Every structure is written in C-alpha cells, then in structure tokens.
PDB file of C-alpha atoms in Angstrom:
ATOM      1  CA  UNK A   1       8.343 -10.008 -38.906  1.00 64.00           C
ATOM      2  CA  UNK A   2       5.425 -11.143 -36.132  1.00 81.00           C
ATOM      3  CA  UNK A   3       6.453  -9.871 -32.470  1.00 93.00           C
ATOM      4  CA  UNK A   4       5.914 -12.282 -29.465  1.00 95.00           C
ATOM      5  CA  UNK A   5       2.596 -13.108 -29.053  1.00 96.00           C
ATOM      6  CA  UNK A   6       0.474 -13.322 -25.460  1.00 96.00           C
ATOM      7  CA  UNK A   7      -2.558 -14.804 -24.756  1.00 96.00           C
ATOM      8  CA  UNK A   8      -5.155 -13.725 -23.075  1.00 97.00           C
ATOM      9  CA  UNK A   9      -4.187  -9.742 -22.405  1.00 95.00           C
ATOM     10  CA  UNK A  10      -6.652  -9.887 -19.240  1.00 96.00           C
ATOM     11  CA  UNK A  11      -7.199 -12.398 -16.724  1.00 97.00           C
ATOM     12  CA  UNK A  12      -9.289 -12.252 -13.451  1.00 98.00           C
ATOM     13  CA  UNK A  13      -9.803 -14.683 -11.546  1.00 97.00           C
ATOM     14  CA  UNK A  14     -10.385 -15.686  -7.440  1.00 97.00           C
ATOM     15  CA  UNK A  15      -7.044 -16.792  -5.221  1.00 96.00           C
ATOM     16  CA  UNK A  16      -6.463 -20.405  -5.124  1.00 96.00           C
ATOM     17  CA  UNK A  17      -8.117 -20.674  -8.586  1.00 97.00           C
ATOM     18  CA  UNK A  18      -5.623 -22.142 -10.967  1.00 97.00           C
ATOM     19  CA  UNK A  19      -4.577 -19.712 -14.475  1.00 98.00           C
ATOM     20  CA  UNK A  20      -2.004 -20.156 -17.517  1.00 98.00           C
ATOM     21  CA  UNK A  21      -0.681 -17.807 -19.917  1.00 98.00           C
ATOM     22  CA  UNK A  22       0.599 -19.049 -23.354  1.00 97.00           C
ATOM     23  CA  UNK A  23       3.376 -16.958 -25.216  1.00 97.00           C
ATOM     24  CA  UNK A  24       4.605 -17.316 -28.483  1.00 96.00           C
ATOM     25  CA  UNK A  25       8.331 -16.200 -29.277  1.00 96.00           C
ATOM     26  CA  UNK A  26       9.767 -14.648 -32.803  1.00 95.00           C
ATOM     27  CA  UNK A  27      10.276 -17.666 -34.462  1.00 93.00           C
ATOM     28  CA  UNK A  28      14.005 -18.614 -34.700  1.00 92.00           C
ATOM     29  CA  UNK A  29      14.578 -17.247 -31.402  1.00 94.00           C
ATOM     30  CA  UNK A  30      16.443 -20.032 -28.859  1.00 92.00           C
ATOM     31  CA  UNK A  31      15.912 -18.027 -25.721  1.00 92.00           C
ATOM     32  CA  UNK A  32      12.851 -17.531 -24.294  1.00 95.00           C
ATOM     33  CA  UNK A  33      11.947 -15.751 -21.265  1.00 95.00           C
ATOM     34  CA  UNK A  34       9.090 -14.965 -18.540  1.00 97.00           C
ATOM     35  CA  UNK A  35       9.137 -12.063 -16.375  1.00 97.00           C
ATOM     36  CA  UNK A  36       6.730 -10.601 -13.723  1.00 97.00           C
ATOM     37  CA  UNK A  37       6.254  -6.490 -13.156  1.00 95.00           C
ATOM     38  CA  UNK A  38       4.398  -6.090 -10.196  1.00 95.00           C
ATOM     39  CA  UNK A  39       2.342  -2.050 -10.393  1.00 91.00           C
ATOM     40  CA  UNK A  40       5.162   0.369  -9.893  1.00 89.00           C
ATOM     41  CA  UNK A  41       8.133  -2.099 -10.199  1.00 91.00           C
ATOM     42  CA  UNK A  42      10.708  -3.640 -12.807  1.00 93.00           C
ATOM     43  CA  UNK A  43      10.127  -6.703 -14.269  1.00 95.00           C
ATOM     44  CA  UNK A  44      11.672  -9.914 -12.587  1.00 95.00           C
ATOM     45  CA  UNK A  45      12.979 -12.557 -14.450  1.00 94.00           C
ATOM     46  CA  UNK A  46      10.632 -15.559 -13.319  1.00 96.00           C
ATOM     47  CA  UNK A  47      12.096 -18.444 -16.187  1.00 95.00           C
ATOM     48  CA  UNK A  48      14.642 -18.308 -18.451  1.00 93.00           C
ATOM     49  CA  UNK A  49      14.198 -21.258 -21.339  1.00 93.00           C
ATOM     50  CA  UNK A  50      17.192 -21.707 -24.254  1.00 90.00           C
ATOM     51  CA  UNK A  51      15.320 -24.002 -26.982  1.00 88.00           C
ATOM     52  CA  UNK A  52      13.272 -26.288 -24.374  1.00 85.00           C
ATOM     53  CA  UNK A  53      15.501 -26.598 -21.313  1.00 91.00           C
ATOM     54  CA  UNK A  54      15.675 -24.154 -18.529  1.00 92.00           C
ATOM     55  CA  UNK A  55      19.022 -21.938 -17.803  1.00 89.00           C
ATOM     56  CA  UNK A  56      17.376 -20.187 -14.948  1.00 90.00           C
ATOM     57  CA  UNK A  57      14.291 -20.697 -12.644  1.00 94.00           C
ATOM     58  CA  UNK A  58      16.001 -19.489  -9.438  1.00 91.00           C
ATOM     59  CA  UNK A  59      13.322 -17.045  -8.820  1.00 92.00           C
ATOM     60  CA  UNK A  60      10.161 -18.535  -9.801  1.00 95.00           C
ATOM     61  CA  UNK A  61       7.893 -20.479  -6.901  1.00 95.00           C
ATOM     62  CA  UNK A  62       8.098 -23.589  -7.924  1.00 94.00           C
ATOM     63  CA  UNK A  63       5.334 -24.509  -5.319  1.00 95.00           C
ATOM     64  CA  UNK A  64       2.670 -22.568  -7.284  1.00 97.00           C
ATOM     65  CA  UNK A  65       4.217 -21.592 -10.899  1.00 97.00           C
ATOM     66  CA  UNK A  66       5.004 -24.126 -13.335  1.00 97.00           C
ATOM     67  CA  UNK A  67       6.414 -23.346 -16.815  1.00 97.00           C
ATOM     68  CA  UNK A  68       7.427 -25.239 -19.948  1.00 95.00           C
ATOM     69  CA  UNK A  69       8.658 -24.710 -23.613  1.00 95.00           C
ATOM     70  CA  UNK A  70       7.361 -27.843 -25.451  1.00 82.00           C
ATOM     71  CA  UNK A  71       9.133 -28.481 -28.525  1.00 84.00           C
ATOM     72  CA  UNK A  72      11.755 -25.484 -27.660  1.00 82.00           C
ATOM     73  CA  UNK A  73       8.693 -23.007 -29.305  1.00 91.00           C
ATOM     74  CA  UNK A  74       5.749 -22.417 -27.526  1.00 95.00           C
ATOM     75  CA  UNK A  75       5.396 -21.423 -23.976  1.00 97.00           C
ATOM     76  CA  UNK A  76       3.044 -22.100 -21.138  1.00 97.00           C
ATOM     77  CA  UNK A  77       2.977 -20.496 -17.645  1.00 98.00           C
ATOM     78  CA  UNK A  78       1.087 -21.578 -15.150  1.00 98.00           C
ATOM     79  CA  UNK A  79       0.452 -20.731 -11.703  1.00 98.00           C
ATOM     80  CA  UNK A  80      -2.020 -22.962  -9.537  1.00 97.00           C
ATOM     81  CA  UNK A  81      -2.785 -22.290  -6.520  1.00 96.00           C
ATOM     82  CA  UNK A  82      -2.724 -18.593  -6.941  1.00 97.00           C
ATOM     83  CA  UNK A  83      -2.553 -15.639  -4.238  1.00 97.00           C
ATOM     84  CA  UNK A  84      -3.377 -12.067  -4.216  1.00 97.00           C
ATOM     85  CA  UNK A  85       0.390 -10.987  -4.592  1.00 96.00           C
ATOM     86  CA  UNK A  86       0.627 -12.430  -7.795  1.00 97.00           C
ATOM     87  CA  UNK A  87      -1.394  -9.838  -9.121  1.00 98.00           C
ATOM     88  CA  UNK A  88       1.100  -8.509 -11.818  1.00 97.00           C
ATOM     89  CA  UNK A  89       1.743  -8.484 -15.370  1.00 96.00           C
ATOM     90  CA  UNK A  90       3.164 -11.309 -16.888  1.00 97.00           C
ATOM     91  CA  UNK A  91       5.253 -10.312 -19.564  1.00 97.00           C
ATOM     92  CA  UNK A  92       7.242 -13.085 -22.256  1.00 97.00           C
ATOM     93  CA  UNK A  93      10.465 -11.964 -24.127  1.00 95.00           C
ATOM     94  CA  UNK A  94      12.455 -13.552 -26.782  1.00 94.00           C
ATOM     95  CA  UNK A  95      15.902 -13.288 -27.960  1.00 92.00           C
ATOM     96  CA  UNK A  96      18.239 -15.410 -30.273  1.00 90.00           C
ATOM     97  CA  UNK A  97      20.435 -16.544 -27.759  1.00 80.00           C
ATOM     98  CA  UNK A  98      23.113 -14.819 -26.221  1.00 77.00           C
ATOM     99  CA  UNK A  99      22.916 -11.559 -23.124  1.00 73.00           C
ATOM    100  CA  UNK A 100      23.864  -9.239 -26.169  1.00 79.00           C
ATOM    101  CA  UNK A 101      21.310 -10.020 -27.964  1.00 85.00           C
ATOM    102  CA  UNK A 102      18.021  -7.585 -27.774  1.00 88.00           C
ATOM    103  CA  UNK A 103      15.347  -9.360 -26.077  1.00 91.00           C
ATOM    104  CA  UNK A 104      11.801  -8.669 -27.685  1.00 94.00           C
ATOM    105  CA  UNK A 105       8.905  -8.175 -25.510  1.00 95.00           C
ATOM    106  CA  UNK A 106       5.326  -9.331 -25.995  1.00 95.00           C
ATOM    107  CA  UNK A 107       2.783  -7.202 -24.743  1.00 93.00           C
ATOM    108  CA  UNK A 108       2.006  -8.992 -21.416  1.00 95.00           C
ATOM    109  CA  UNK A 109      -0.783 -10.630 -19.251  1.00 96.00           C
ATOM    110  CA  UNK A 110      -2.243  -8.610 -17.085  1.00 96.00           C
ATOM    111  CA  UNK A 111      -3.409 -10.689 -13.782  1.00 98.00           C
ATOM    112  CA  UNK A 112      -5.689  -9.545 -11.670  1.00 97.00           C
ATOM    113  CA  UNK A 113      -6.309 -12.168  -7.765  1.00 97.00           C
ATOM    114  CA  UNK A 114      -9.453 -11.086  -5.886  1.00 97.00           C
TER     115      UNK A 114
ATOM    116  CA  UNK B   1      25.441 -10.364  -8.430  1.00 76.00           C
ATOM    117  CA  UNK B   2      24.280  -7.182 -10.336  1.00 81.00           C
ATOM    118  CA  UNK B   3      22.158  -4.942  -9.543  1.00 88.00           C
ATOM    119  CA  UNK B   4      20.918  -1.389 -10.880  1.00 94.00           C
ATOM    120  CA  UNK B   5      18.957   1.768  -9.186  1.00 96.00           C
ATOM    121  CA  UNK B   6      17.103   4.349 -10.441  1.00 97.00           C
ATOM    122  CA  UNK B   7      16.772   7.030  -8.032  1.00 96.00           C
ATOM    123  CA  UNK B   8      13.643   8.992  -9.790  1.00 96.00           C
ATOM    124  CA  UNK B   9      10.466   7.481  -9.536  1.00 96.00           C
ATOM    125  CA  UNK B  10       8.353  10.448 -11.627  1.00 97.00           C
ATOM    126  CA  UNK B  11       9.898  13.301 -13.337  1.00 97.00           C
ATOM    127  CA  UNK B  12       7.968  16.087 -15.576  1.00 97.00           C
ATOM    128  CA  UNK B  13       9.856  17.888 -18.160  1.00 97.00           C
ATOM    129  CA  UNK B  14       8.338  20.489 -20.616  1.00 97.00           C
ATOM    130  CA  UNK B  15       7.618  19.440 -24.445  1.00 96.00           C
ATOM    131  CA  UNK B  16      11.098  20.650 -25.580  1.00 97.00           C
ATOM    132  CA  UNK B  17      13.080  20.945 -22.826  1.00 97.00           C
ATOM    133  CA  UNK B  18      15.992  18.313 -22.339  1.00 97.00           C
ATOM    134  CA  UNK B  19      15.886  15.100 -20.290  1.00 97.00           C
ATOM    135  CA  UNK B  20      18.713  13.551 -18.259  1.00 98.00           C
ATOM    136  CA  UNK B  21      17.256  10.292 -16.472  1.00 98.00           C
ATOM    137  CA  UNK B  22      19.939   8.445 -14.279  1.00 98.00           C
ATOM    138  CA  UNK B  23      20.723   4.675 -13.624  1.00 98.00           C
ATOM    139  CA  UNK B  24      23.710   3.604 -11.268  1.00 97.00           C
ATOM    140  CA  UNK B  25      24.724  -0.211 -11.371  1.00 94.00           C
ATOM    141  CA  UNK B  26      26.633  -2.380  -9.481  1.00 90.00           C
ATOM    142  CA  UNK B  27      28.833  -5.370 -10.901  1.00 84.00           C
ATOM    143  CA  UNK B  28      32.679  -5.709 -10.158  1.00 76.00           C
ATOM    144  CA  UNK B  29      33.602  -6.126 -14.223  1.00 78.00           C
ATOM    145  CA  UNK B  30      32.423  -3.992 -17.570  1.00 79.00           C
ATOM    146  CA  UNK B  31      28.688  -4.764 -17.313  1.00 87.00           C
ATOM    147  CA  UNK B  32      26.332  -4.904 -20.136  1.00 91.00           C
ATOM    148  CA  UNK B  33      24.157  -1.973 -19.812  1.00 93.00           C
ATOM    149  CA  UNK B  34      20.589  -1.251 -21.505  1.00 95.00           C
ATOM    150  CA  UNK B  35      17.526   1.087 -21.415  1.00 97.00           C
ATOM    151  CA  UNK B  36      14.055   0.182 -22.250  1.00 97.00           C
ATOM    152  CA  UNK B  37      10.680   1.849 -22.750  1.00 97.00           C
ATOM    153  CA  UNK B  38       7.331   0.977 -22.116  1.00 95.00           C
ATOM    154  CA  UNK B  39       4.866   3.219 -23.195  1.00 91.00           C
ATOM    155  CA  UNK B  40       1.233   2.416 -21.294  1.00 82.00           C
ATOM    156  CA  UNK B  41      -0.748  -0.914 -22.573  1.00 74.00           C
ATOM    157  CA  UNK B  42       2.630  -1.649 -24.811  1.00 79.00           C
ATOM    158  CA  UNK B  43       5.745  -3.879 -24.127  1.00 83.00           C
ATOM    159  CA  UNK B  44       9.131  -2.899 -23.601  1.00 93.00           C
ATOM    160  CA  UNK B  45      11.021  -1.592 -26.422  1.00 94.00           C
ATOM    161  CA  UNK B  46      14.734  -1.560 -26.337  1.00 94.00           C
ATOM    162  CA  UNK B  47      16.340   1.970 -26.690  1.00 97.00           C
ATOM    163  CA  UNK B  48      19.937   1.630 -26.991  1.00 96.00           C
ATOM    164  CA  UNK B  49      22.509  -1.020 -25.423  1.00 94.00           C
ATOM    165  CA  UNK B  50      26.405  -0.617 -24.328  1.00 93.00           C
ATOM    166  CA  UNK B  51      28.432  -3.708 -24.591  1.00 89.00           C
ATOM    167  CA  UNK B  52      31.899  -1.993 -24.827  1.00 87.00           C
ATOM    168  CA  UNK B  53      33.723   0.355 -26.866  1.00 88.00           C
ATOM    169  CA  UNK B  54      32.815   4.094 -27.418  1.00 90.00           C
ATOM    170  CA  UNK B  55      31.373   4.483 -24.285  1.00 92.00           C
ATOM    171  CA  UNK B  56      28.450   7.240 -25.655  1.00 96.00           C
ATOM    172  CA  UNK B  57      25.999   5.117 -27.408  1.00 96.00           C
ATOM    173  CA  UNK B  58      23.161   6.625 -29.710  1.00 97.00           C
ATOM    174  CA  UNK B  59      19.716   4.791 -29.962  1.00 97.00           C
ATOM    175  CA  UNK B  60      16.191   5.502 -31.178  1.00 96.00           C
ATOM    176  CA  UNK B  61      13.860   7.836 -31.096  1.00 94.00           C
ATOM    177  CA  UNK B  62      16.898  10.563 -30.260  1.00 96.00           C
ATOM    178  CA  UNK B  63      18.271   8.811 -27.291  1.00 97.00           C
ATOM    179  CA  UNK B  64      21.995   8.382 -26.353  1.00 98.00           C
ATOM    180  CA  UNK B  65      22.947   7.157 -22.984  1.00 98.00           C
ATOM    181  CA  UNK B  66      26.713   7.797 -21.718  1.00 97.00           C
ATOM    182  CA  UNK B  67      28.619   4.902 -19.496  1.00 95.00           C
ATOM    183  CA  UNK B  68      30.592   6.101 -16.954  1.00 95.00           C
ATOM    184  CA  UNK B  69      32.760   3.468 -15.038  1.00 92.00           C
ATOM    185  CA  UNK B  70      33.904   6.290 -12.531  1.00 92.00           C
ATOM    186  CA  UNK B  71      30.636   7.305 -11.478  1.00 94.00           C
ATOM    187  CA  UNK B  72      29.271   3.441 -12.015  1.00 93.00           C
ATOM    188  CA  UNK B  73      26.054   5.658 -14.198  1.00 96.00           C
ATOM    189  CA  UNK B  74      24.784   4.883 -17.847  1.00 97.00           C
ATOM    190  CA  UNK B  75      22.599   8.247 -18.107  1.00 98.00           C
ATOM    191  CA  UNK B  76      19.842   8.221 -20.405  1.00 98.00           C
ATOM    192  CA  UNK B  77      20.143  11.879 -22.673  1.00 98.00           C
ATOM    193  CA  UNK B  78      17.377  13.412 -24.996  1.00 98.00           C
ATOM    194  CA  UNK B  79      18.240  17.214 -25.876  1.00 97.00           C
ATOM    195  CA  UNK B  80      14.715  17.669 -26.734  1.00 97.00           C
ATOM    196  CA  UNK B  81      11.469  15.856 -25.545  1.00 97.00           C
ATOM    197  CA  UNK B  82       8.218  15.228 -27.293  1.00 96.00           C
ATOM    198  CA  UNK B  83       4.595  14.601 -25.946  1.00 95.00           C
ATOM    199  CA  UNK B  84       5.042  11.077 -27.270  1.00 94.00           C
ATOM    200  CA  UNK B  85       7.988  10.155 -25.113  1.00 96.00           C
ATOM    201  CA  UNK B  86       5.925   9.839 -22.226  1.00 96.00           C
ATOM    202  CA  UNK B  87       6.618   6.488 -20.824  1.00 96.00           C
ATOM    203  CA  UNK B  88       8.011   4.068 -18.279  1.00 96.00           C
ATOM    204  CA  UNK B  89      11.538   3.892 -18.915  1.00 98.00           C
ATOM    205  CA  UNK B  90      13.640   1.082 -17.305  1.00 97.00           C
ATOM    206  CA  UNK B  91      17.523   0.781 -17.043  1.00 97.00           C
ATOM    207  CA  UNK B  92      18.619  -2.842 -17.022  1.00 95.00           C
ATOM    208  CA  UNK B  93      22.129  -4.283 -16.733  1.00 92.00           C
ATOM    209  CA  UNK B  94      23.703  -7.536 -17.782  1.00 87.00           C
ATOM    210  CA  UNK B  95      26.960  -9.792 -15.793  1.00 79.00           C
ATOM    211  CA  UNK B  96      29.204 -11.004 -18.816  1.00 73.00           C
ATOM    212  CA  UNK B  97      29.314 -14.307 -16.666  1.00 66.00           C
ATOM    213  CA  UNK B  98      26.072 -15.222 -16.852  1.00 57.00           C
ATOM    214  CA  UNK B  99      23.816 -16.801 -19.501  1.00 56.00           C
ATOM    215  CA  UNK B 100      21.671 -13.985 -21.368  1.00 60.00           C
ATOM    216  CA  UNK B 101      19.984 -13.053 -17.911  1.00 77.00           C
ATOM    217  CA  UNK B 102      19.564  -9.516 -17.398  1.00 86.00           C
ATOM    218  CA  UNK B 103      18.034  -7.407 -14.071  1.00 91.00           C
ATOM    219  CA  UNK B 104      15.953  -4.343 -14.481  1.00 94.00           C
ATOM    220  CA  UNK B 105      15.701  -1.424 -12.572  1.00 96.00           C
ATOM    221  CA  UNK B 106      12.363  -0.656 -10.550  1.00 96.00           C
ATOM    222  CA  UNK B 107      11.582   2.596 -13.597  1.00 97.00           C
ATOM    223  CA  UNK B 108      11.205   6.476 -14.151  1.00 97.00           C
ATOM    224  CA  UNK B 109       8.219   7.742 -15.194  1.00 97.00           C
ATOM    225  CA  UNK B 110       8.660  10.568 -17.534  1.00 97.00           C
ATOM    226  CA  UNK B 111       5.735  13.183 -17.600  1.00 97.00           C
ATOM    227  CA  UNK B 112       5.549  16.115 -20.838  1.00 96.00           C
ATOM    228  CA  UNK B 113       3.976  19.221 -19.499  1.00 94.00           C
ATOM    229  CA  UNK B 114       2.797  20.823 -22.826  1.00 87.00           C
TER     230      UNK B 114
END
C-alpha cells in the first residue's frame, strides 16, 4: 500500500515570495490533515479536511495560508505572502476518518524563508 | 481543551539499558492517548495508541506505554534499547468530543550511547 506522498521535500525561497506544497493521502482515506513542526517543536495542526470540506482551520492564518482538497483527494497548501517564521516543516497526514483511527504521515516539506 | 507535556527535551540511555520517557495530559474525561516516532529525514510513525480498556498497551518495535488516570501520565516503556531507536518521539492526546483532531506534545529526543 503507497504512503502519503509530499511534494517537493525542499523548498527555499525569499519572504513575501509566494510557495505551495501538494500532498497526496492513502487513497480511501476521508480525513486529511496539514500540520506545521517548527525546529525543536510538535507539530500543530494547521487544516483538518474530511473528504473536501474543512472540520478545522482554527489555527491556520488565513491571511497568508490557503488550503484546499479538490475532489476530497488531493491537497494543496499554500502560503503567499510568506515570513521568516514560517520556516518549518510542513508535514500532511491521512486517516480514514474517525480520532481512533491511526493517522499516516507523509514525509514532510521542509521550508526554508530567507 | 487538551493539552499534553513532555518534561524531557534530550535524554541518553546506553544500547541496552531501559527507557522510561514521560507524557502528562490534561483533559477532564478518558482521553485518547498516543505516541509517535520520528526518526531524522522520516515521518511520524505511530507506536502504540490507548483508547480504553486494559490500561497497559503494547506496540511496535518493543514499546508499551502504561495510562495512569491518577497520575494524568501515559509513560512510554522499552526494557531494552537499540542504536536504531534513536529518534524524536512525540506523545499526542485526543478529546473524545472532538472530530479526529489530535495535539502533540513539543518531543523527547532519545540519544543511544553505544
């Protein structure tokens, strides 16, 4: 069974440029997720999607990141303009639907703002 | 809301020796509880999970975590470590109220002195 895909691993780029990150999720899986770890922290739960609508976006910044699940599959986040603190990895997870189920990582984005 | 600590940042055990790391929650019902790994350049992996019931819960790679509702702790246990379980672990916990959204714990890195 494929794992949840990420794409591109590395991305550098200048502050107020403009950068997405595409994830894939284990197909059949309803719930899809984006986190941020910041160097030395836990990952935060930026967007939580089940199939293509959004359960919880309470802590991502909506005046800079942007995210959607066309088609309840794919995923695209986006973050435009961006700043030096949102140097982090970017990390997508999938599940099938419910809290108990195990959530399976992809391997991240690492994001590097100069 | 929930939330979960993890008092060690870094801890170095010998190749062999046993490992005890600790993760204290806070939620006001039965929470779900979980422990991840991330081992460097790699996503997280799920270890083991509690949901309810026997409340010493075995997982992979020879981990077992115990919930204790006294001491509000689900202690990660390995009797004997290996080179390869140097990592990033993360504790994460999980409100039976809420939709599938879970909040991790800032991490303990684990160190194997050979």
């Amino acid at each position: 069974e494929a794992g949840v895909a990420q794409s591109p691993r590395y991305k550098i780029i200048e502050k107020r440029q403009s950068v997405a990150f595409w994830c894939n999720p284990i197909s059949g899986h309803a719930t899809l997720y984006w986190y941020q770890q910041i160097l030395g922290q836990g990952p935060k739960l930026l967007i939580q999607f089940q199939n293509n609508g959004v359960v919880d976006d309470s802590q991502l910044p909506k005046d800079r990141f942007s995210a959607e699940r066309l088609k309840g599959v794919d995923s695209t986040l986006k973050i435009q303009p961006a700043k030096l603190e949102d140097s982090a990895v970017y990390l997508c997870a999938s599940s099938l639907a419910r809290v108990t189920d195990t959530q399976y990582f992809g391997p991240g984005t690492r994001l590097t703002v100069l | 809301a929930q939330s979960v600590t993890q008092p060690d940042i870094h801890i170095t055990v010998s190749e062999g020796a046993s490992l005890e790391l600790r993760c204290n929650y806070s939620y006001g019902a039965t929470p779900y509880l979980f422990w991840y790994v991330q081992s460097p350049g790699q996503g997280l992996q799920l270890l083991l999970k509690y949901f309810s019931g026997d409340t010493l819960v075995q997982g992979i790679k020879g981990f077992e975590a115990e919930f204790k509702r006294s001491q509000s702790s689900f202690n990660l246990r390995k009797p004997s470590v290996h080179w390869s379980d140097a990592a990033e672990y993360f504790c994460a916990v999980g409100a039976r109220s809420s939709a599938s959204k879970i909040i991790f714990g800032s991490g303990t890195r684990l160190s194997i002195r050979p």
